[in-house]
Structures are given as structure tokens and as C-alpha cells.
Coordinates of C-alpha atoms in Angstrom, one line a residue:
M21 CA 15.8 184.0 191.0
T22 CA 13.3 186.8 191.2
I23 CA 13.3 189.2 188.3
V24 CA 12.9 192.7 189.7
S25 CA 15.0 195.3 187.9
T26 CA 16.1 198.6 189.3
Q27 CA 14.1 200.3 186.5
Q28 CA 10.9 198.5 187.5
V29 CA 11.3 199.6 191.1
K30 CA 11.9 203.2 190.1
S31 CA 8.9 203.1 187.7
S32 CA 6.7 201.8 190.5
Q33 CA 8.0 204.5 192.9
A34 CA 7.3 207.2 190.3
K35 CA 3.7 206.3 189.7
T36 CA 1.6 209.3 188.7
S37 CA -1.9 210.1 190.0
Q38 CA -3.3 208.8 186.7
S39 CA -2.0 205.3 187.6
L40 CA -3.3 205.2 191.1
P41 CA -6.4 203.3 192.0
P42 CA -9.7 205.2 192.8
K43 CA -10.1 206.4 196.4
N44 CA -12.8 203.7 197.0
S45 CA -10.8 200.9 195.3
K46 CA -10.8 198.7 198.4
A47 CA -14.6 198.9 198.8
I48 CA -15.1 198.3 195.0
V49 CA -13.0 195.1 194.9
S50 CA -14.3 193.8 198.2
R51 CA -17.9 194.1 197.1
F52 CA -17.1 192.4 193.8
M53 CA -15.3 189.5 195.6
Q54 CA -18.1 189.0 198.0
N55 CA -20.7 189.0 195.2
L56 CA -18.6 186.6 193.2
Q57 CA -18.4 184.2 196.1
S58 CA -22.2 184.3 196.5
Q59 CA -22.8 183.9 192.8
I60 CA -20.5 180.8 192.6
C61 CA -22.0 179.2 195.7
S62 CA -25.5 179.6 194.4
N63 CA -24.7 177.9 191.1
L64 CA -22.8 175.1 192.8
E65 CA -25.7 174.3 195.1
V66 CA -28.0 174.1 192.1
I67 CA -25.8 171.7 190.2
D68 CA -25.1 169.6 193.3
G69 CA -28.8 169.2 194.1
T70 CA -28.5 168.3 197.8
G71 CA -25.3 169.9 199.2
K72 CA -25.5 173.3 200.9
F73 CA -22.7 175.6 201.9
K74 CA -22.1 176.2 205.6
E75 CA -20.7 179.7 206.3
D76 CA -18.1 180.5 209.0
S77 CA -17.2 184.1 209.5
W78 CA -13.8 184.8 211.1
E79 CA -11.8 187.8 212.3
R80 CA -8.0 188.2 212.1
P81 CA -6.5 189.8 215.2
E82 CA -4.1 192.0 213.2
G83 CA -6.9 193.3 211.0
G84 CA -9.6 192.0 208.7
G85 CA -11.2 188.6 208.4
G86 CA -13.4 186.8 206.0
R87 CA -16.2 184.3 205.4
S88 CA -15.5 180.7 204.6
R89 CA -18.2 178.6 202.8
I90 CA -17.8 174.9 202.9
L91 CA -19.9 172.2 201.2
Q92 CA -19.4 168.6 202.4
N93 CA -20.9 165.2 201.3
G94 CA -23.0 166.6 198.6
N95 CA -24.5 164.7 195.7
V96 CA -21.7 165.9 193.3
F97 CA -19.1 167.4 195.5
E98 CA -17.4 165.4 198.2
Q99 CA -16.0 168.6 199.6
G100 CA -15.7 172.1 198.3
G101 CA -14.8 175.5 199.7
V102 CA -15.4 179.0 198.4
N103 CA -13.7 181.6 200.6
F104 CA -13.7 185.4 200.7
S105 CA -11.1 187.3 202.8
E106 CA -9.9 190.8 203.3
V107 CA -7.0 191.5 205.6
W108 CA -4.7 194.4 206.4
G109 CA -1.7 195.0 208.5
S110 CA 1.5 196.9 209.1
H111 CA 3.7 195.1 206.5
L112 CA 3.6 192.4 203.9
P113 CA 5.3 189.0 204.5
A114 CA 8.8 188.5 203.1
S115 CA 7.6 186.1 200.4
I116 CA 5.9 189.0 198.7
L117 CA 8.4 191.7 199.5
S118 CA 11.1 189.7 197.8
R119 CA 9.1 190.1 194.6
R120 CA 7.8 193.6 195.2
P121 CA 10.5 195.3 197.3
E122 CA 9.0 198.8 196.6
A123 CA 6.1 197.8 198.9
A124 CA 8.3 197.6 201.9
G125 CA 7.6 200.1 204.6
H126 CA 3.9 200.4 203.7
K127 CA 0.8 199.1 205.4
F128 CA -1.0 196.6 203.2
Y129 CA -4.5 195.6 202.3
A130 CA -5.4 192.4 200.5
T131 CA -8.7 190.8 199.4
G132 CA -9.8 188.0 197.2
V133 CA -11.8 184.9 196.6
S134 CA -10.4 181.4 196.4
L135 CA -12.1 178.1 195.8
V136 CA -11.3 174.4 195.4
L137 CA -13.9 171.7 194.6
H138 CA -13.2 168.0 195.0
P139 CA -16.0 166.0 193.3
K140 CA -17.0 162.5 194.2
N141 CA -17.1 161.1 190.7
P142 CA -13.5 160.5 189.4
Y143 CA -14.7 161.5 185.9
V144 CA -15.4 165.1 187.2
P145 CA -12.3 167.1 187.5
T146 CA -11.1 169.1 190.5
V147 CA -11.0 172.8 190.0
H148 CA -9.2 175.7 191.7
L149 CA -9.7 179.4 191.4
N150 CA -8.2 182.4 193.1
Y151 CA -8.4 186.1 192.3
R152 CA -6.9 188.7 194.6
Y153 CA -6.0 192.4 195.0
F154 CA -3.2 194.1 197.0
E155 CA -2.5 197.6 198.0
A156 CA 0.6 198.8 199.9
G157 CA 0.8 202.6 200.0
P158 CA 0.9 203.8 196.4
I159 CA 1.7 200.2 195.1
W160 CA -1.2 198.0 193.9
W161 CA -1.6 194.9 191.8
F162 CA -4.1 192.1 190.8
G163 CA -3.3 188.5 190.6
G164 CA -4.9 185.1 190.4
G165 CA -6.1 182.5 187.9
I166 CA -8.0 179.2 187.5
D167 CA -6.8 175.7 186.7
L168 CA -8.4 172.3 186.1
T169 CA -7.2 168.9 187.4
P170 CA -8.8 166.0 185.7
Y171 CA -8.3 162.4 186.8
Y172 CA -9.5 160.9 183.5
P173 CA -8.8 162.5 180.1
F174 CA -11.5 164.0 178.0
A175 CA -10.2 166.3 175.3
E176 CA -13.6 168.0 174.8
D177 CA -13.5 169.1 178.4
A178 CA -10.0 170.5 178.1
V179 CA -10.8 172.4 174.9
H180 CA -14.0 173.8 176.4
F181 CA -12.3 175.0 179.6
H182 CA -9.4 176.7 177.8
S183 CA -11.5 178.1 175.0
T184 CA -13.7 179.8 177.6
L185 CA -10.7 181.3 179.4
K186 CA -9.2 182.5 176.2
Q187 CA -12.4 184.2 175.3
A188 CA -12.4 186.0 178.7
C189 CA -8.8 187.1 178.2
D190 CA -9.2 188.1 174.6
A191 CA -12.1 190.4 175.5
H192 CA -9.5 192.6 177.3
H193 CA -6.2 192.1 175.6
P194 CA -5.1 189.9 172.7
D195 CA -1.9 188.9 174.5
Y196 CA -3.2 188.0 177.9
Y197 CA -4.0 184.3 177.2
R198 CA -0.7 184.0 175.2
V199 CA 1.2 184.8 178.4
F200 CA -1.1 183.7 181.2
K201 CA -1.8 180.2 179.9
P202 CA 1.9 179.1 179.8
W203 CA 2.5 181.0 183.0
C204 CA -0.2 178.7 184.6
D205 CA 1.6 175.6 183.2
E206 CA 4.8 176.9 184.8
Y207 CA 3.2 177.7 188.1
F208 CA 1.2 174.5 188.7
Y209 CA 4.2 172.3 188.1
L210 CA 5.5 169.8 190.8
K211 CA 9.2 170.1 190.4
H212 CA 9.9 167.1 192.6
R213 CA 7.7 165.0 190.4
Q214 CA 8.6 166.7 187.1
E215 CA 5.0 166.7 186.4
N216 CA 2.1 169.2 185.8
R217 CA -0.7 169.1 188.3
G218 CA -3.4 169.1 185.7
I219 CA -4.2 170.7 182.4
G220 CA -3.7 174.3 183.6
G221 CA -5.8 177.3 182.8
I222 CA -4.6 180.9 183.3
F223 CA -2.3 182.4 186.0
F224 CA -1.0 185.9 186.4
D225 CA 0.4 188.0 189.2
Y226 CA 1.6 191.5 190.1
Q227 CA -0.5 193.1 187.3
D228 CA -0.4 196.8 187.8
G229 CA -0.8 198.0 184.2
E230 CA 2.9 198.7 183.7
G231 CA 5.8 196.8 182.4
Q232 CA 5.8 193.3 180.8
L233 CA 2.9 190.9 181.4
Y234 CA 5.1 188.1 182.7
R235 CA 6.3 188.8 186.3
G236 CA 7.5 185.3 187.2
S237 CA 10.9 184.1 188.3
N238 CA 11.9 181.9 185.3
S239 CA 13.4 184.1 182.6
D240 CA 13.6 181.4 180.0
S241 CA 10.2 179.8 180.5
P242 CA 7.7 179.8 177.6
A243 CA 5.6 182.5 179.3
A244 CA 8.7 184.7 179.7
I245 CA 9.7 184.2 176.1
V246 CA 6.3 185.1 174.8
S247 CA 6.2 188.1 177.1
N248 CA 9.6 189.3 175.9
T249 CA 8.5 188.9 172.3
I250 CA 5.4 191.0 172.9
G251 CA 7.4 193.7 174.7
I252 CA 5.9 196.2 177.0
P253 CA 2.2 196.9 176.3
K254 CA 0.9 200.4 176.6
P255 CA 0.0 201.3 180.2
C256 CA -3.3 200.0 181.5
P257 CA -5.4 201.9 184.1
W258 CA -6.6 200.3 187.3
E259 CA -10.2 200.2 186.1
E260 CA -9.4 198.1 183.0
I261 CA -7.4 195.5 185.0
F262 CA -10.2 195.3 187.5
S263 CA -12.6 194.7 184.7
F264 CA -10.4 192.0 183.3
V265 CA -10.3 190.2 186.7
G266 CA -14.0 190.6 186.9
T267 CA -14.6 188.9 183.5
C268 CA -12.3 186.1 184.5
G269 CA -14.0 185.5 187.8
E270 CA -17.5 185.5 186.2
S271 CA -16.4 183.1 183.5
F272 CA -15.9 180.3 186.1
I273 CA -19.5 179.1 185.8
T274 CA -19.3 178.9 182.0
A275 CA -15.9 177.2 182.1
Y276 CA -16.6 174.5 184.7
L277 CA -20.2 173.7 185.1
P278 CA -20.8 172.2 181.7
I279 CA -18.0 169.8 182.3
V280 CA -19.6 168.8 185.6
E281 CA -23.0 168.2 183.8
R282 CA -21.3 166.0 181.2
R283 CA -19.5 163.7 183.7
R284 CA -21.3 163.7 187.0
L285 CA -23.6 160.7 186.2
M286 CA -20.9 158.5 184.5
E287 CA -20.6 155.1 186.2
Y288 CA -17.3 154.3 187.9
G289 CA -15.9 151.5 190.0
E290 CA -13.3 150.9 192.7
H291 CA -10.4 151.1 190.2
Q292 CA -11.4 154.7 189.1
R293 CA -12.0 155.8 192.7
N294 CA -8.6 154.5 193.8
F295 CA -6.8 156.3 190.9
Q296 CA -8.7 159.5 191.8
L297 CA -7.5 159.3 195.5
Y298 CA -4.0 158.6 194.3
R299 CA -3.9 161.6 192.0
R300 CA -5.4 163.8 194.8
G301 CA -2.1 163.2 196.5
R302 CA -0.4 165.4 193.9
Y303 CA -2.9 168.1 194.9
V304 CA -1.9 167.9 198.5
E305 CA 1.8 167.9 197.6
F306 CA 1.5 171.1 195.6
N307 CA -0.6 173.0 198.0
L308 CA 1.6 172.3 201.0
V309 CA 4.9 172.8 199.2
Y310 CA 4.5 175.4 196.5
D311 CA 1.1 177.3 196.7
R312 CA 1.6 181.0 197.3
G313 CA -1.9 181.5 198.7
T314 CA -1.3 178.8 201.4
L315 CA 2.1 180.4 202.2
F316 CA 0.6 184.0 202.4
G317 CA -2.3 182.9 204.6
L318 CA 0.0 181.1 207.1
Q319 CA 2.5 183.9 207.1
T320 CA -0.1 186.5 207.8
N321 CA -1.9 184.6 210.6
G322 CA -5.0 183.7 208.6
R323 CA -7.6 181.2 209.7
T324 CA -5.9 177.8 209.3
E325 CA -9.2 175.9 208.6
S326 CA -9.9 178.3 205.8
I327 CA -6.4 178.2 204.4
L328 CA -6.3 174.4 204.3
M329 CA -9.9 173.9 203.0
S330 CA -8.2 173.2 199.6
L331 CA -7.1 169.8 200.8
P332 CA -9.3 166.8 199.8
P333 CA -11.1 164.9 202.5
L334 CA -9.7 161.5 201.4
V335 CA -6.4 160.8 199.6
R336 CA -3.9 157.9 199.2
W337 CA -0.3 157.5 198.2
E338 CA 1.2 154.4 196.5
Y339 CA 4.9 153.6 196.2
G340 CA 6.2 153.5 192.7
Y341 CA 2.9 153.7 190.8
Q342 CA 3.1 153.3 187.0
P343 CA 0.0 153.3 184.9
K344 CA -0.5 150.4 182.5
A345 CA 0.1 151.1 178.9
N346 CA -2.8 152.0 176.6
T347 CA -5.1 152.9 179.5
P348 CA -7.0 156.1 180.3
E349 CA -4.6 156.5 183.2
A350 CA -1.6 156.3 180.9
Q351 CA -3.2 158.8 178.5
L352 CA -3.5 161.2 181.4
Y353 CA 0.2 161.0 182.1
D354 CA 1.4 160.9 178.5
T355 CA -0.8 163.7 177.1
F356 CA -2.9 165.6 179.5
L357 CA -0.2 166.3 182.1
K358 CA 1.9 167.9 179.5
P359 CA 1.2 171.5 178.3
Q360 CA -1.0 171.5 175.2
D361 CA -2.6 174.1 173.0
W362 CA -6.0 173.2 174.2
A363 CA -7.8 176.4 173.1
N364 CA -6.9 175.7 169.5
G365 CA -7.5 171.9 169.7
V366 CA -3.8 171.2 169.0
V367 CA -2.8 168.1 171.1
S368 CA 0.4 166.2 170.9
G369 CA 1.1 162.8 172.7
K370 CA 4.1 161.4 174.5

């Protein structure tokens, strides 16, 4: 069920001028998102060595558009996409209004950057990032996050990734990582498999500087429990939440590229490649069944090629697969696909 109390609705409707975004908020966020896209693409081209991003600009008939940048058949990345979009229209889709009913009846604006990178080498993990901003009349919020999907388990990579994200969160609020890390574990969970997609990262949504940090739908989840324990933080202005999102976006390079450098030249064989393609199937399942960004893009008549750029170029399924005991593949399932306290190096097994 969706947790939206009457008090939360009244609070949002009663926003004062102090809690409203600046008049040029759309231009500020749009410029940041475009710069972030360019910064990330430049760094990825350098580490790939040969691959170059191809850009496709597109327009949405109802309003807005974007630019999609795709890299294919590179030295490191088999396929990767880094997309920027900004769209507007007469109303938000039902999937969002069910969670933010106070936005009904308002025109909307949405902008953001999303990326998915599928490396060639099975020892290099897939990574996903998305940061976004919405306005609907006087209602506004930021959302997004980043998560890592390794195919082979390396604890030092997981610790580095989460430690970097925790540092970015802690720079703005001591409780952000405490809530947004378990929220990520909750979000990137394949219910039909009873399995996490990867080792998580951070995830947050509907952050408008008011109310509790957790805005998900599971009232008894670890993220909800931590958020309830914290209570309601003091109100946070638009500028500070924007700064937090900016820090998170800019931390991508530090969080991911050192892992790529460590793993990209490792030798692998057909066995590792087949396992990578099999695990990519989980990525496809999640993005087509659960992913909110995919749903929002399709519901708002976005560009289909850009929306589905997150899917890997090659993938396989295998009936009834079970990893052999005491193998790296088994360790992935037994330890790495279960939520862990990676940032503090506390790891428990099966």
C-alpha cells in the first residue's frame, strides 16, 4: 500500500514561500543534469579507450525532449547509455499521482539523468544511476540513486562503492545513508525471484525537505524502521536538497571507475561469460517489471529507444540454474545478493 497520510497532503498544500524552489529552478537543475551527463561521458570514453558515445537528440510531442548518448562495442563497455531528458505536460501519470495525490490538477515538469553500463568483462560490474527532479504547481521533489550489479564477488569493490556513497550522503545529513541504503536494497529486489538484483547503493524519492526521509510503500521495511526511529528531521530548503543530489551525481566517477580499473583486464573464459549473460537476465526482468523510470517514460510517451537503452545487448536464461557449492557463483548468491553493511565492512554469509 502507498503511505500518504492526510497530514502529509495538507502539509504539502500549505507550503510557504520559504519552501518553494527558486524561480529559475528548472533552468538550474536542467543545466546541472546536462553538465553531469557530459562529465560522465567524457570520463567513460577515457577509461574505455576506444568507444565513443553517439548522441541522438529527440523531441516529445507533448512537450520537451532529451539527448541520448550511447556507446556500443567499446574496449571495456559492450553497451552503455547516458541519457538526459526534460519533459513537461498537462498532468502526471497515475503511477506518480497515486503517491503524490496533491500534484493532481497541476502541469508538470521533470528532468534528470539516467545511465546503465554493461561491461564486456564479467568481472566488471554493471552499474545504474538515475537522478531526477519534478515540479507540479507548488509541489516539487528530487529522487534517484545508484546501484551496482556485480557478476563475480569482490568484497573490496563493494566496500569501496558503498563507502564512497556514504561519504557523499554524510556530507549533507548524518541520516541519509542510514535510510537510503536499505531503501535501495528494498527497491532493487525481484519479488518473483526473492532475490536482490545486486549489492545495492542508495535510493530515495519524493524528497521535498519535509516529513520523514523514507517515502516508500513498505511500512515495516528496514528503511522505514530506521526512518521512523529518526523521526522527522528539521525542514530542508530546496537549495540543500539540490546540493545533495549534485554531490551524489558527481560521486559516480569516484565510486565506479576505480572498480573498472581493477577488473577490466582480468582474464575470463566461456564459463564466466555464460554466467554473466545469465545474470543479465535478472536485469532485464527488473527493468521491465518493476523499474519506475521505465514505467514513467512509457506512460508519458517518451522515446522508446532511450527508455529501453538500459537493457543489455546480449542475455540468456537457463531453466532451474543452481550454482555449484563453494564457487564464486555460489558466493554471489549466498553473500553478495543479500543486504550487507558494506560501508562498515561488516559482511555475513548464508
